[in-house]
Short mmCIF file of C-alpha atoms in Angstrom, two decimals:
data_model
loop_
_atom_site.label_atom_id
_atom_site.label_comp_id
_atom_site.label_asym_id
_atom_site.label_seq_id
_atom_site.Cartn_x
_atom_site.Cartn_y
_atom_site.Cartn_z
CA MET A 337 -99.53 8.38 -74.22
CA PRO A 338 -97.10 12.30 -74.61
CA GLU A 339 -94.26 11.45 -76.00
CA ARG A 340 -92.16 14.35 -73.62
CA GLY A 341 -91.81 14.00 -70.20
CA GLU A 342 -89.87 15.70 -67.23
CA LEU A 343 -85.87 14.22 -65.82
CA ALA A 344 -85.20 14.84 -61.39
CA VAL A 345 -81.80 14.30 -61.05
CA PHE A 346 -81.36 14.31 -57.24
CA LEU A 347 -77.75 14.99 -56.14
CA CYS A 348 -76.36 13.91 -53.30
CA VAL A 349 -76.32 15.35 -49.77
CA PRO A 350 -74.68 14.43 -46.06
CA ALA A 351 -75.79 11.51 -44.60
CA ASP A 352 -77.99 10.14 -47.92
CA VAL A 353 -79.17 6.97 -47.42
CA PHE A 354 -78.89 6.56 -51.00
CA PRO A 355 -76.64 3.50 -51.13
CA ALA A 356 -74.94 5.61 -54.47
CA CYS A 357 -74.35 8.19 -51.56
CA LYS A 358 -74.05 6.58 -48.75
CA GLY A 359 -70.50 6.88 -46.81
CA ARG A 360 -69.06 9.45 -49.58
CA GLY A 361 -71.05 13.21 -48.51
CA ALA A 362 -72.58 15.76 -51.03
CA ALA A 363 -71.90 16.58 -54.85
CA THR A 364 -69.20 18.06 -55.25
CA ALA A 365 -69.19 21.55 -57.33
CA ARG A 366 -67.50 19.86 -59.77
CA GLU A 367 -69.73 17.15 -60.30
CA ILE A 368 -72.43 17.94 -60.76
CA ARG A 369 -70.92 20.84 -63.49
CA ARG A 370 -70.29 16.86 -65.19
CA VAL A 371 -73.92 16.23 -64.40
CA ARG A 372 -74.69 19.57 -66.19
CA ALA A 373 -72.27 18.57 -69.02
CA LEU A 374 -74.13 14.66 -69.35
CA LEU A 375 -77.33 16.50 -70.11
CA THR A 376 -76.25 18.58 -72.47
CA THR A 377 -74.77 16.32 -74.74
CA ALA A 378 -78.09 13.33 -74.01
CA PRO A 379 -80.80 14.21 -78.04
CA GLU A 380 -83.80 14.08 -75.41
CA VAL A 381 -82.72 16.64 -72.89
CA GLY A 382 -84.43 20.18 -73.80
CA ARG A 383 -84.42 22.74 -71.42
CA ILE A 384 -82.35 22.23 -67.75
CA GLU A 385 -83.03 24.21 -65.32
CA PHE A 386 -80.58 23.90 -61.69
CA VAL A 387 -83.08 23.88 -58.47
CA SER A 388 -80.37 25.04 -55.69
CA ARG A 389 -81.12 23.88 -51.54
CA ALA A 390 -82.80 27.34 -51.25
CA ASP A 391 -85.53 27.03 -53.82
CA GLU A 392 -86.63 23.44 -52.42
CA LEU A 393 -86.65 25.55 -49.32
CA ARG A 394 -89.43 27.99 -50.39
CA VAL A 395 -90.86 25.15 -51.52
CA GLU A 396 -91.16 22.80 -48.89
CA ARG A 397 -92.12 26.68 -46.56
CA LYS A 398 -94.51 27.23 -49.04
CA MET A 399 -95.72 24.04 -48.38
CA PHE A 400 -95.93 23.83 -44.37
CA LYS A 401 -96.60 27.61 -44.46
CA ASN A 402 -99.59 26.24 -42.01
CA ARG A 403 -98.14 23.80 -39.49
CA PRO A 404 -95.01 26.40 -38.08
CA ASP A 405 -94.21 22.29 -35.75
CA LEU A 406 -93.03 21.51 -39.63
CA LEU A 407 -91.39 24.83 -39.97
CA GLU A 408 -89.16 24.85 -37.45
CA THR A 409 -87.82 21.71 -38.95
CA LEU A 410 -86.62 22.73 -42.05
CA GLU A 411 -83.38 23.53 -42.44
CA LEU A 412 -81.39 24.64 -45.30
CA GLU A 413 -78.66 22.31 -44.41
CA ASP A 414 -81.51 18.79 -45.55
CA MET A 415 -82.54 20.55 -48.43
CA ARG A 416 -81.87 18.49 -51.87
CA GLN A 417 -81.07 19.65 -55.03
CA GLN A 418 -81.45 18.46 -58.02
CA TYR A 419 -81.65 19.05 -61.67
CA SER A 420 -85.18 20.22 -63.77
CA VAL A 421 -84.55 18.68 -67.51
CA ARG A 422 -87.74 19.00 -70.04
CA ILE A 423 -87.13 15.59 -73.15
CA GLY A 424 -87.83 14.54 -75.78
CA PRO A 425 -88.88 11.31 -77.88
CA GLY A 426 -85.94 9.06 -77.09
CA ASP A 427 -84.58 6.08 -74.88
CA TRP A 428 -85.56 7.28 -71.49
CA PRO A 429 -84.91 3.90 -69.72
CA ALA A 430 -81.12 4.75 -70.98
CA LEU A 431 -80.96 7.77 -69.47
CA VAL A 432 -81.66 7.67 -66.44
CA ARG A 433 -79.55 4.54 -65.94
CA ARG A 434 -76.78 6.64 -67.05
CA MET A 435 -77.44 10.19 -64.95
CA SER A 436 -78.45 7.10 -62.11
CA ALA A 437 -75.04 6.11 -62.26
CA SER A 438 -73.10 9.42 -63.07
CA PRO A 439 -70.63 10.35 -59.75
CA GLY A 440 -72.35 12.54 -56.90
CA VAL A 441 -76.00 11.38 -57.71
CA SER A 442 -78.30 9.92 -55.57
CA ASN A 443 -81.25 8.48 -58.28
CA ALA A 444 -83.23 10.25 -61.44
CA LEU A 445 -86.03 9.37 -62.45
CA VAL A 446 -88.53 10.50 -65.33
CA ILE A 447 -92.22 10.90 -65.58
CA ARG A 448 -94.36 11.51 -68.87
CA ASP A 449 -96.38 14.63 -69.63
CA ASP A 450 -100.10 13.46 -68.48
CA TYR A 451 -102.09 11.72 -71.02
CA TRP A 452 -104.70 14.16 -70.70
CA PRO A 453 -103.85 17.90 -72.34
CA GLY A 454 -105.82 18.57 -75.10
CA LYS A 455 -108.27 15.91 -74.37
CA ALA A 456 -109.91 17.48 -71.50
CA ASP A 457 -110.60 20.69 -70.12
CA VAL A 458 -110.77 20.72 -66.89
CA MET A 459 -110.34 18.15 -63.50
CA ILE A 460 -111.35 17.01 -60.37
CA GLN A 461 -110.21 15.56 -57.96
CA LEU A 462 -112.18 13.11 -55.97
CA CYS A 463 -110.93 11.96 -52.35
CA PRO A 464 -108.18 8.68 -52.25
CA GLN A 465 -109.20 5.43 -49.71
CA GLU A 466 -105.58 6.64 -48.10
CA TRP A 467 -105.30 10.35 -47.64
CA PRO A 468 -101.74 10.71 -46.85
CA PHE A 469 -101.80 14.59 -44.79
CA GLU A 470 -104.54 12.07 -42.15
CA GLY A 471 -103.88 14.19 -38.74
CA LEU A 472 -101.88 17.82 -40.92
CA GLY A 473 -104.60 19.38 -39.07
CA LEU A 474 -104.72 20.34 -42.90
CA GLY A 475 -108.39 21.45 -43.13
CA ASP A 476 -108.38 18.86 -45.97
CA PRO A 477 -112.27 17.65 -47.12
CA CYS A 478 -110.60 14.11 -47.48
CA GLU A 479 -109.32 13.85 -43.76
CA GLY A 480 -111.16 11.50 -41.48
CA ARG A 481 -112.51 9.81 -44.92
CA GLY A 482 -111.58 7.00 -47.76
CA TRP A 483 -112.43 6.64 -51.72
CA ALA A 484 -116.37 9.10 -52.47
CA THR A 485 -118.93 7.44 -52.69
CA LEU A 486 -121.20 6.38 -56.65
CA ALA A 487 -123.50 8.70 -54.57
CA GLU A 488 -121.09 11.65 -54.23
CA LYS A 489 -120.01 10.41 -57.58
CA ASN A 490 -123.37 11.17 -59.00
CA ALA A 491 -124.23 14.33 -57.04
CA VAL A 492 -120.92 15.62 -58.85
CA LEU A 493 -122.31 14.58 -62.56
CA ASP A 494 -125.50 16.93 -61.60
CA ARG A 495 -123.79 19.62 -60.45
CA VAL A 496 -121.56 19.81 -63.62
CA ASP A 497 -124.57 18.88 -66.54
CA ASP A 498 -126.12 22.37 -66.90
CA LEU A 499 -122.48 24.02 -67.22
CA PRO A 500 -122.35 25.94 -70.51
CA GLY A 501 -120.80 24.55 -73.28
CA LEU A 502 -120.22 20.95 -71.47
CA GLU A 503 -119.52 19.32 -74.23
CA ARG A 504 -117.80 16.06 -72.63
CA VAL A 505 -116.91 14.18 -69.03
CA TYR A 506 -114.68 10.86 -68.56
CA PHE A 507 -113.85 9.17 -66.10
CA GLN A 508 -110.63 7.73 -64.15
CA ALA A 509 -111.56 5.14 -62.10
CA ARG A 510 -109.19 3.57 -60.24
CA SER A 511 -108.42 0.61 -61.38
CA HIS A 512 -106.87 3.01 -64.07
CA GLN A 513 -103.96 4.03 -61.77
CA ALA A 514 -101.88 1.25 -62.13
CA PRO A 515 -100.93 1.25 -66.05
CA MET A 516 -101.20 5.24 -66.21
CA TRP A 517 -98.27 5.14 -64.19
CA HIS A 518 -96.67 2.21 -64.95
CA ARG A 519 -96.61 3.40 -68.37
CA ARG A 520 -95.51 7.33 -67.03
CA HIS A 521 -92.50 6.33 -64.12
CA VAL A 522 -89.12 6.14 -65.76
CA PRO A 523 -87.96 3.58 -63.91
CA ASP A 524 -91.05 1.70 -63.39
CA SER A 525 -91.93 1.19 -59.39
CA ASP A 526 -94.93 0.51 -57.19
CA PRO A 527 -97.70 3.22 -57.17
CA VAL A 528 -99.08 5.24 -55.15
CA PRO A 529 -101.91 5.34 -53.23
CA GLY A 530 -104.38 7.32 -55.64
CA SER A 531 -107.81 9.58 -57.19
CA GLU A 532 -110.41 8.66 -58.69
CA PHE A 533 -110.75 12.21 -61.72
CA PHE A 534 -113.54 13.74 -63.44
CA TYR A 535 -112.49 15.30 -66.31
CA LEU A 536 -113.74 18.36 -68.22
CA LYS A 537 -114.32 18.44 -71.79
CA PHE A 538 -115.70 22.58 -73.02
CA ALA A 539 -116.75 23.18 -76.56
CA THR A 540 -115.04 26.79 -75.67
CA PRO A 541 -112.62 27.30 -73.03
CA PRO A 542 -113.94 27.15 -70.28
CA VAL A 543 -113.91 30.12 -66.45
CA LEU A 544 -112.68 27.70 -64.27
CA SER A 545 -113.83 30.12 -61.20
CA GLU A 546 -117.72 28.45 -62.85
CA VAL A 547 -116.74 25.19 -62.32
CA LYS A 548 -116.04 26.15 -58.59
CA ARG A 549 -118.37 27.38 -58.09
CA ALA A 550 -120.65 24.78 -59.07
CA LEU A 551 -118.91 21.91 -57.27
CA ARG A 552 -118.30 24.41 -54.69
CA GLY A 553 -119.21 22.16 -50.89
CA ALA A 554 -119.43 19.04 -52.78
CA ALA A 555 -119.14 15.71 -50.53
CA GLY A 556 -115.49 13.70 -52.03
CA VAL A 557 -113.98 16.93 -53.95
CA PHE A 558 -109.84 16.74 -53.33
CA GLN A 559 -109.69 20.24 -55.79
CA VAL A 560 -111.36 21.60 -58.65
CA GLY A 561 -108.40 22.48 -61.59
CA ALA A 562 -107.51 22.85 -64.70
CA VAL A 563 -106.06 20.85 -66.78
CA ASP A 564 -102.38 21.98 -69.00
CA VAL A 565 -99.16 20.86 -70.02
CA THR A 566 -97.14 21.52 -66.94
CA THR A 567 -99.71 18.86 -64.90
CA LYS A 568 -97.56 16.34 -63.47
CA GLY A 569 -98.01 12.91 -62.87
CA ASN A 570 -97.40 12.19 -58.73
CA ARG A 571 -100.25 13.37 -57.94
CA LEU A 572 -102.70 11.59 -55.66
#
């Protein structure tokens, strides 16, 4: 498993539900500066990025751009400010405890880099048992169904089998989800319901559009994408 990851330090907002923030209001400018100062002294810490309420609101609006009813409920004051931090090898649990104890911080967590960059080039995410966006009308191919079936998985393999330069196919089963989750998340927590994946390794750099074309309309497939160092661990 990689020894690098992303640390998220979430700051208190008004009427916060986290115990560290209850009854105290939003993080002050002084507290926010103090959090950054603590980060700069940690040996594990590399890049530090501050995500403002406006930044978070833009992300939320993009996520729900096809749902005008939800867009109307998004308010700037409800957005949570945070620090997004690139970290390297070190004592991650101690770092999380130190940041979580800083005044103005609601909680902190680390997600280790994905296992697959360098080992595979393309990921194929299959439909999970439970679809978290059920009923939102997003037109997702997994809505109202459940796990990709064995027949659907075999059909996916048939479609990718003749792709130029395909060297190896890996399958990440549902039984692998919990061990991967526990190794990637600090502090430890219960896994969210997740997907199964195929990972494809090519002898030469693949053309992603060709892989997507081969799988267009394939039943049981949610999405096809490139595997890279920015792949996060909170996919479904």
